[in-house]
Coordinates of C-alpha atoms in Angstrom, one line a residue:
M24 CA -0.1 0.0 0.0
S25 CA 1.4 3.3 -0.9
E26 CA 0.0 6.9 -0.2
F27 CA 0.6 10.1 -2.2
M28 CA -0.3 13.5 -0.9
P29 CA 0.3 16.8 -2.9
E30 CA 2.3 19.4 -1.2
K31 CA -0.5 22.0 -1.9
A32 CA -4.3 21.7 -1.9
H33 CA -6.5 23.5 -4.0
D34 CA -6.6 27.2 -3.0
N35 CA -10.5 27.4 -3.1
V36 CA -11.0 24.5 -0.7
V37 CA -10.6 24.5 3.2
V38 CA -8.2 21.6 4.1
M39 CA -9.2 20.0 7.4
S40 CA -7.1 17.7 9.7
E41 CA -8.5 14.4 10.6
D42 CA -9.3 15.6 14.2
E43 CA -11.1 18.6 12.7
I44 CA -13.2 16.3 10.4
E45 CA -14.1 13.7 13.1
K46 CA -15.1 16.7 15.3
A47 CA -17.2 18.3 12.6
R48 CA -18.9 15.0 12.0
K49 CA -19.8 14.7 15.5
L50 CA -21.3 18.2 15.5
Q51 CA -23.2 17.2 12.3
K52 CA -24.8 14.3 14.1
M53 CA -25.6 16.3 17.1
S54 CA -26.9 19.3 15.2
P55 CA -30.3 17.7 14.1
L56 CA -31.0 16.9 17.8
F57 CA -30.2 20.4 19.1
T58 CA -32.3 21.9 16.2
V59 CA -35.3 20.0 16.7
I60 CA -35.3 20.5 20.4
F61 CA -34.3 24.1 20.6
S62 CA -36.0 25.3 17.4
G63 CA -39.4 25.4 19.1
C64 CA -38.4 26.5 22.5
A65 CA -38.3 30.1 21.4
L66 CA -41.8 29.8 19.8
M67 CA -43.1 29.5 23.3
S68 CA -42.6 33.2 23.3
D69 CA -45.5 33.5 20.8
G70 CA -47.9 31.8 22.9
Y71 CA -46.8 33.4 25.9
Q72 CA -46.8 37.0 24.6
V73 CA -50.2 36.6 22.9
G74 CA -51.7 34.9 25.8
V75 CA -50.4 37.0 28.7
L76 CA -52.2 40.1 27.2
S77 CA -55.4 38.4 28.3
L78 CA -54.8 39.0 32.0
V79 CA -52.6 42.1 31.4
N80 CA -55.8 43.6 30.0
V81 CA -57.5 42.9 33.2
C82 CA -54.6 44.5 35.0
F83 CA -54.8 47.5 32.9
S84 CA -58.6 47.7 33.3
K85 CA -58.2 47.5 37.2
I86 CA -55.4 50.2 37.3
Y87 CA -56.8 52.7 34.9
G88 CA -60.5 52.0 34.6
E89 CA -62.4 53.7 31.7
A90 CA -59.0 55.5 30.6
Y91 CA -58.0 52.0 29.2
T92 CA -60.4 52.0 26.4
S93 CA -61.3 48.9 24.0
E94 CA -59.4 50.8 21.3
M95 CA -56.2 50.8 23.3
S96 CA -56.6 46.9 24.1
T97 CA -57.1 46.2 20.4
R98 CA -54.2 48.3 19.5
L99 CA -51.7 46.4 21.9
G100 CA -53.0 43.1 20.4
N101 CA -52.7 44.1 16.9
A102 CA -49.2 45.8 17.5
L103 CA -47.9 42.4 18.3
F104 CA -49.6 40.7 15.3
C105 CA -48.6 43.4 12.7
G106 CA -45.0 42.8 13.9
I107 CA -45.4 39.2 13.6
V108 CA -46.6 39.4 9.9
L109 CA -43.6 41.6 9.1
G110 CA -41.4 39.0 10.7
Q111 CA -42.9 36.0 9.0
L112 CA -42.6 37.6 5.6
G113 CA -39.2 39.2 6.2
F114 CA -37.5 36.1 7.8
G115 CA -39.1 33.6 5.6
F116 CA -37.3 35.3 2.7
F117 CA -34.0 35.9 4.8
I118 CA -33.6 32.2 5.8
D119 CA -33.9 30.9 2.3
R120 CA -31.1 33.3 1.0
V121 CA -28.9 33.5 4.1
G122 CA -29.4 30.4 6.1
R123 CA -31.6 28.9 9.0
K124 CA -29.0 29.5 11.7
V125 CA -28.4 33.2 11.1
G126 CA -32.2 33.8 10.9
M127 CA -32.7 32.0 14.3
M128 CA -30.0 34.2 15.9
V129 CA -31.5 37.4 14.7
T130 CA -35.0 36.6 15.9
T131 CA -33.8 35.4 19.3
F132 CA -32.1 38.8 20.0
L133 CA -35.3 40.7 18.7
V134 CA -37.5 38.6 20.9
I135 CA -35.2 39.3 24.0
L136 CA -35.1 43.1 23.2
G137 CA -38.9 43.5 22.7
A138 CA -39.8 41.5 25.8
A139 CA -37.4 43.6 28.0
L140 CA -38.6 46.9 26.5
C141 CA -42.2 46.0 27.3
A142 CA -41.4 45.1 30.8
G143 CA -39.7 48.6 31.4
A144 CA -42.3 50.5 29.2
Y145 CA -43.1 54.1 30.6
G146 CA -45.0 57.2 29.5
A147 CA -43.2 60.5 29.4
H148 CA -44.1 62.4 32.5
G149 CA -46.1 59.5 33.9
S150 CA -48.6 59.8 30.8
V151 CA -51.0 57.0 30.6
T152 CA -51.5 57.6 26.8
G153 CA -47.6 57.6 26.4
L154 CA -47.3 54.4 28.2
F155 CA -49.7 52.6 26.0
W156 CA -48.2 54.1 22.8
A157 CA -44.7 53.0 24.0
L158 CA -46.1 49.4 24.7
T159 CA -47.6 49.5 21.2
I160 CA -44.2 50.3 19.6
Y161 CA -42.4 47.7 21.8
R162 CA -44.8 44.9 21.2
G163 CA -44.4 45.7 17.4
I164 CA -40.6 45.1 17.8
L165 CA -41.4 41.9 19.9
G166 CA -43.7 40.8 17.1
V167 CA -41.1 41.0 14.4
G168 CA -38.8 38.6 16.3
V169 CA -41.7 36.3 17.3
G170 CA -42.9 36.2 13.6
G171 CA -39.5 35.5 12.3
E172 CA -39.3 32.4 14.7
Y173 CA -42.2 30.7 12.7
P174 CA -40.3 30.1 9.5
C175 CA -36.9 29.9 11.1
S176 CA -37.9 27.2 13.7
S177 CA -40.5 25.3 11.8
A178 CA -38.5 24.8 8.6
N179 CA -35.3 23.8 10.5
A180 CA -37.2 21.4 12.7
S181 CA -38.9 19.9 9.7
E182 CA -35.6 19.5 7.7
N183 CA -34.0 17.7 10.6
A184 CA -36.8 15.6 12.1
D185 CA -36.3 12.6 9.8
N186 CA -32.7 12.4 10.8
L187 CA -33.9 11.5 14.3
L188 CA -36.9 9.2 14.0
E189 CA -37.8 8.1 10.6
G190 CA -41.5 8.2 9.8
R191 CA -42.3 10.4 12.9
R192 CA -41.6 13.8 11.3
G193 CA -45.2 14.9 11.9
M194 CA -45.1 14.0 15.6
L195 CA -41.6 15.5 16.1
V196 CA -42.5 18.9 14.3
V197 CA -45.7 19.3 16.2
L198 CA -44.3 18.6 19.8
C199 CA -41.4 21.2 18.9
T200 CA -43.6 24.0 17.4
N201 CA -47.4 24.3 18.2
T202 CA -47.0 22.3 21.5
M203 CA -44.4 24.9 22.5
I204 CA -46.6 27.8 21.5
D205 CA -49.5 26.4 23.5
L206 CA -47.2 25.9 26.5
G207 CA -46.5 29.5 26.2
F208 CA -50.3 30.2 26.7
V209 CA -50.4 28.0 29.7
L210 CA -47.6 29.8 31.3
A211 CA -49.2 33.1 30.3
A212 CA -52.0 32.3 32.6
L213 CA -49.9 30.7 35.2
V214 CA -47.4 33.6 35.9
P215 CA -50.0 36.2 36.7
L216 CA -51.9 33.8 38.8
I217 CA -48.8 33.1 41.0
L218 CA -48.0 36.8 41.2
S219 CA -51.6 37.6 42.2
L220 CA -51.5 34.8 45.0
A221 CA -48.3 36.4 46.2
H222 CA -50.2 39.6 46.7
C223 CA -48.4 41.7 44.1
S224 CA -49.8 44.9 43.0
Y225 CA -51.4 45.1 39.4
E226 CA -48.4 47.0 38.1
V227 CA -45.9 44.4 39.4
I228 CA -48.1 41.8 37.9
W229 CA -48.2 43.2 34.3
R230 CA -44.5 44.2 34.3
T231 CA -43.3 40.9 35.6
S232 CA -45.4 39.0 33.3
F233 CA -43.9 40.8 30.4
A234 CA -40.4 40.4 31.7
I235 CA -40.8 36.5 32.2
G236 CA -41.2 36.6 28.3
V237 CA -37.3 37.1 28.0
I238 CA -36.5 33.8 29.4
P239 CA -37.5 31.4 26.6
P240 CA -35.4 33.0 24.0
L241 CA -32.5 33.5 26.4
S242 CA -32.5 29.8 27.5
V243 CA -31.9 28.6 23.8
L244 CA -29.4 31.2 22.8
F245 CA -26.3 29.1 23.6
F246 CA -27.6 26.0 21.8
R247 CA -28.6 28.0 18.8
L248 CA -25.0 29.2 18.6
R249 CA -24.1 25.5 18.1
M250 CA -26.6 24.8 15.3
T251 CA -25.7 24.2 11.7
N252 CA -27.9 24.5 8.7
S253 CA -29.4 21.2 7.6
E254 CA -27.8 19.2 4.7
I255 CA -31.0 19.2 2.8
F256 CA -31.0 22.9 2.9
K257 CA -27.3 23.1 1.8
K258 CA -28.0 20.9 -1.3
N259 CA -31.2 22.6 -2.3
S260 CA -31.1 26.3 -1.2
I261 CA -31.7 29.1 -4.0
K262 CA -29.8 32.1 -3.0
R263 CA -29.9 34.1 -6.3
N264 CA -32.1 34.3 -9.4
V265 CA -35.1 32.8 -7.7
P266 CA -37.8 31.9 -10.1
Y267 CA -40.9 33.4 -8.3
L268 CA -43.1 33.1 -11.3
L269 CA -42.5 29.6 -11.8
I270 CA -42.9 29.0 -8.0
I271 CA -46.3 30.7 -8.0
K272 CA -47.4 28.7 -11.0
R273 CA -46.5 25.3 -9.5
Y274 CA -47.7 26.1 -5.9
W275 CA -50.6 28.6 -6.0
K276 CA -53.0 26.1 -5.0
H277 CA -50.8 24.9 -2.1
L278 CA -50.5 28.6 -0.9
I279 CA -54.4 29.1 -1.0
G280 CA -54.7 26.0 1.2
T281 CA -51.9 26.5 3.7
G282 CA -52.7 30.3 4.1
G283 CA -56.4 30.1 3.8
A284 CA -56.7 27.3 6.5
W285 CA -54.3 29.3 8.7
F286 CA -56.4 32.4 8.3
I287 CA -59.5 30.6 9.4
Y288 CA -57.9 28.8 12.3
N289 CA -56.3 32.1 13.7
F290 CA -59.6 34.1 13.0
I291 CA -61.3 31.7 15.4
T292 CA -58.7 30.9 17.9
Y293 CA -56.7 34.0 18.7
P294 CA -59.8 36.2 19.8
F295 CA -61.1 33.4 22.0
G296 CA -57.6 33.0 23.6
I297 CA -56.7 36.8 23.9
F298 CA -60.1 37.9 25.2
S299 CA -60.8 34.7 27.3
G300 CA -60.0 36.7 30.5
T301 CA -62.7 39.2 29.4
I302 CA -65.2 36.2 28.7
L303 CA -64.5 34.5 32.0
D304 CA -64.9 38.1 33.8
T305 CA -68.4 38.4 32.3
A306 CA -69.3 34.8 33.3
I307 CA -67.9 35.2 36.8
G308 CA -69.8 38.5 37.4
T309 CA -68.8 42.0 38.8
N310 CA -67.8 40.5 42.2
G311 CA -65.1 38.3 40.6
T312 CA -61.5 39.0 41.7
F313 CA -58.6 39.1 39.7
T314 CA -57.2 35.9 41.2
Q315 CA -60.5 34.0 40.4
I316 CA -60.3 35.1 36.8
A317 CA -56.7 34.2 36.6
S318 CA -57.4 30.8 38.1
W319 CA -60.0 30.0 35.6
S320 CA -57.9 31.2 32.8
C321 CA -55.1 29.1 33.9
L322 CA -57.5 26.1 33.9
L323 CA -58.8 27.1 30.5
N324 CA -55.4 27.3 28.9
F325 CA -54.3 23.8 30.2
F326 CA -56.9 22.5 27.7
Y327 CA -54.7 23.6 24.8
M328 CA -52.0 20.8 25.8
P329 CA -54.2 17.7 25.2
G330 CA -55.2 18.7 21.9
C331 CA -51.4 19.3 20.9
F332 CA -50.4 15.9 22.1
L333 CA -53.3 14.1 20.3
G334 CA -52.7 16.0 17.2
A335 CA -49.0 15.0 17.3
V336 CA -50.0 11.4 17.4
S337 CA -52.7 11.6 14.9
A338 CA -50.4 13.4 12.3
D339 CA -48.5 10.3 11.4
T340 CA -51.4 7.8 11.9
V341 CA -54.6 9.5 10.9
G342 CA -52.8 11.7 8.5
R343 CA -52.3 15.5 8.3
K344 CA -55.2 16.4 6.1
R345 CA -57.8 14.1 7.8
T346 CA -56.6 15.3 11.2
M347 CA -57.0 19.0 10.3
A348 CA -60.4 18.6 8.7
L349 CA -61.8 16.5 11.7
G350 CA -60.5 19.0 14.2
F351 CA -62.3 22.0 12.4
F352 CA -65.5 19.9 12.0
L353 CA -65.7 18.8 15.8
Q354 CA -64.8 22.3 16.9
G355 CA -67.6 23.8 14.7
V356 CA -70.2 21.3 16.1
L357 CA -69.3 21.9 19.7
G358 CA -69.1 25.7 19.4
I359 CA -72.6 25.9 17.7
L360 CA -74.1 23.8 20.7
M361 CA -72.3 26.1 23.1
G362 CA -73.5 29.3 21.4
V363 CA -77.2 28.0 21.4
F364 CA -77.1 27.3 25.2
Y365 CA -74.6 30.0 26.1
K366 CA -76.9 31.8 28.7
D367 CA -77.6 28.5 30.6
L368 CA -74.0 27.3 30.4
V369 CA -72.3 30.4 32.0
K370 CA -74.6 29.9 35.0
I371 CA -72.6 26.6 35.8
L372 CA -69.1 28.1 35.6
P373 CA -67.0 24.8 35.8
L374 CA -69.0 23.1 33.1
F375 CA -68.6 26.3 30.9
V376 CA -64.8 26.3 31.4
V377 CA -64.7 22.8 30.7
L378 CA -66.6 22.9 27.4
Y379 CA -64.7 26.1 26.5
G380 CA -61.5 24.3 27.2
I381 CA -62.6 21.3 24.9
F382 CA -63.5 23.8 22.2
L383 CA -59.9 25.1 22.3
T384 CA -58.5 21.6 22.4
L385 CA -60.1 20.5 19.2
G386 CA -58.8 23.6 17.6
E387 CA -55.2 22.6 18.5
Y388 CA -55.8 18.9 17.7
G389 CA -56.7 19.8 14.1
P390 CA -55.8 23.0 12.5
G391 CA -53.4 24.1 15.4
D392 CA -51.0 21.4 14.8
M393 CA -51.5 20.8 11.2
T394 CA -51.2 24.3 9.9
I395 CA -47.6 24.5 11.0
L396 CA -46.8 20.9 10.0
I397 CA -48.1 21.0 6.6
A398 CA -46.8 24.5 5.8
S399 CA -43.3 23.4 6.8
E400 CA -43.3 20.2 4.4
V401 CA -45.3 20.5 1.3
Y402 CA -43.0 23.0 -0.3
P403 CA -39.4 22.4 -1.6
T404 CA -36.5 23.2 0.6
G405 CA -35.3 26.0 -1.7
I406 CA -38.5 28.1 -1.0
R407 CA -39.6 26.5 2.3
G408 CA -38.9 29.5 4.4
T409 CA -40.6 31.9 1.9
A410 CA -43.7 29.9 1.2
Y411 CA -44.2 29.1 5.0
G412 CA -43.7 32.7 5.8
W413 CA -46.4 33.6 3.3
S414 CA -48.8 31.1 4.7
A415 CA -48.1 32.0 8.3
A416 CA -48.3 35.8 7.5
I417 CA -51.8 35.3 5.9
G418 CA -52.9 33.4 9.1
K419 CA -51.7 36.3 11.3
I420 CA -53.8 38.5 9.2
G421 CA -56.6 36.3 10.3
A422 CA -55.8 36.7 13.9
I423 CA -55.6 40.5 13.4
C424 CA -59.2 40.5 11.8
G425 CA -60.6 38.2 14.3
T426 CA -59.3 40.2 17.4
T427 CA -60.3 43.6 15.7
A428 CA -63.8 42.2 15.1
F429 CA -64.4 40.3 18.3
K430 CA -65.5 42.9 20.7
P431 CA -67.5 44.9 18.1
A432 CA -69.4 41.8 17.1
I433 CA -70.3 41.0 20.7
K434 CA -71.6 44.6 21.0
A435 CA -73.5 44.4 17.6
F436 CA -74.9 40.9 18.1
G437 CA -75.8 41.5 21.6
N438 CA -77.8 44.7 21.3
G439 CA -76.9 45.7 24.8
D440 CA -76.8 42.0 26.1
T441 CA -73.2 41.0 26.5
L442 CA -74.0 37.4 27.1
A443 CA -76.3 37.2 24.1
G444 CA -73.6 38.7 22.0
E445 CA -70.9 36.2 23.2
G446 CA -73.2 33.4 22.4
R447 CA -73.8 34.5 19.0
V448 CA -70.1 35.1 18.3
F449 CA -69.5 31.5 19.3
I450 CA -72.1 30.4 16.8
L451 CA -70.4 32.6 14.0
A452 CA -66.9 31.4 14.8
S453 CA -68.1 27.8 14.8
C454 CA -69.8 28.0 11.5
L455 CA -66.5 29.3 10.1
A456 CA -64.8 26.2 11.5
L457 CA -67.2 24.1 9.4
V458 CA -66.3 26.1 6.4
G459 CA -62.6 25.4 7.3
A460 CA -63.2 21.7 7.3
A461 CA -64.6 21.8 3.7
F462 CA -61.8 24.2 2.7
V463 CA -58.9 21.9 4.0
W464 CA -60.6 19.0 2.0
M465 CA -60.5 21.1 -1.2
F466 CA -57.1 22.8 -1.0
I467 CA -54.7 20.9 1.3
P468 CA -52.4 18.1 -0.2
D469 CA -51.6 15.2 2.0
R470 CA -47.9 14.5 2.4
T471 CA -48.1 12.3 5.4
R472 CA -45.6 9.6 4.4
Q473 CA -43.5 11.5 1.9
D474 CA -40.0 12.2 2.3
L475 CA -38.9 15.9 1.9
K476 CA -36.4 14.9 -0.8
V477 CA -39.4 13.7 -3.1
E478 CA -40.7 17.3 -3.6
D479 CA -37.2 18.6 -3.9
E480 CA -36.4 16.3 -6.8
A481 CA -39.9 17.0 -8.5
F482 CA -39.3 20.8 -8.0
K483 CA -35.9 20.5 -9.6
Q484 CA -37.2 18.7 -12.6
Y485 CA -40.1 21.1 -13.0
L486 CA -37.5 23.9 -13.0
V487 CA -35.4 22.3 -15.6
D488 CA -38.4 21.5 -17.8
N489 CA -39.2 25.2 -17.8
G490 CA -35.6 26.2 -18.6
Y491 CA -34.3 27.2 -15.4
D492 CA -30.6 26.8 -14.6
I493 CA -30.5 24.6 -11.5
S494 CA -26.9 25.2 -11.1
Y495 CA -27.8 28.2 -8.9
M496 CA -29.2 25.7 -6.3
G497 CA -27.3 24.4 -3.5
E498 CA -24.2 25.5 -1.6
P499 CA -20.7 23.8 -1.1
S500 CA -20.4 21.8 2.3
T501 CA -17.0 22.2 3.9
I502 CA -17.2 18.6 4.9
E503 CA -18.2 17.3 1.6
S504 CA -15.5 19.4 -0.1
Q505 CA -13.0 18.0 2.3
K506 CA -14.2 14.4 1.4
S507 CA -13.8 15.2 -2.3
L508 CA -10.3 16.7 -1.7
E509 CA -9.3 13.6 0.2
H510 CA -10.2 11.4 -2.8
D511 CA -8.3 13.6 -5.1
M512 CA -5.3 13.9 -2.8
Y513 CA -4.9 10.2 -1.8
E514 CA -4.3 7.2 -4.0
V515 CA -4.5 3.8 -2.4
K516 CA -2.7 1.0 -4.2

């Protein structure tokens, strides 16, 4: 056996020692694990920051009374959502061009900054109006970071899940994305409750509640620094000359399906989540304390979790499309029944909270879990972040429309009777859920058992057939280049 090594390697290739190669290989093996686990952890900030506003709204009402108008409440909610839309669109594009890891690092810093600013918000000279305008701006900044987490985390988790547990991509992605979001909703009710039981003032409750939102992104910062982009992204990314017209021509129906289903889901779910404290306040009555409202809100938010876990199991067994349609249908049927008997149900508060919780559970079991999962896998890797960002942004517009219309709808349908208005809004939202079930069946493709590489290859062939130069796709891998160099440099005889 003889070996030959040239004195000089190619100038455009990074030469690595055997120890460096082995270390890089180990990092490659661990990176999918880190990515899948810690991609979704920062998504907890979305559920937390959206959900915490429900009880923070109660605090503001207790502190400022009529000075805290419904317009201010809606503006605070929509500031976060507008920021999220910008983040989803911007970072969806960004991670397809620059890379998943860089996108996740930037969004992590934005979420930390926005949450800290909200906790320390102050109006000039003690101005109440100034305080709420400051919070509006800060929650907009926070929203950009939270919105960016959607395409960054979901795309990266989806691309790495098959490397950990083959055939269980659906379960892993759901557990690391929507489950984390809903865990944030649970903590959003638990934190103010604990502070209330500790006899903290309303101001301490709302400021501390906002400040706790710094912890999820801060806790994953170190691990995200150690992540790498997935191999499937390195091989299929399109960083220049992106053929958008060809993309829209091939995937327009998919975009209508993922974006439209997400719009319907968010239009229903977010108002009933954000304003659950207000609904419970009405159900409990004028003598209800903040602790009572927070306790029932905490119990109500716990109902999100069973839906997430059931959906995670159902994704790979029942299938994505069937699970989403079934969740929409069952939520619609239950919601209509609740709306019809609403005035009688609120008189039995425990029963009302349980049924309200099951209503939310069904939403998470079906569309809650599946919108994120389906949008992260039906598109090819080269445009996954962008297409996911478009879909998620359309969904968040649904949340903006739903939260904006929620209180005016209660007032309009109630004609002065709040309970009647809330019952009719339940019926309206539930009818929309039934429409969602039919919409899913018409527009959502089912890729339950399909490897991500299948669509990547089909997309490449489609581009070739339409005259696109696929040499623009992919990026060189340092490790692959080293292996190629070793093959050229060494000759074994």
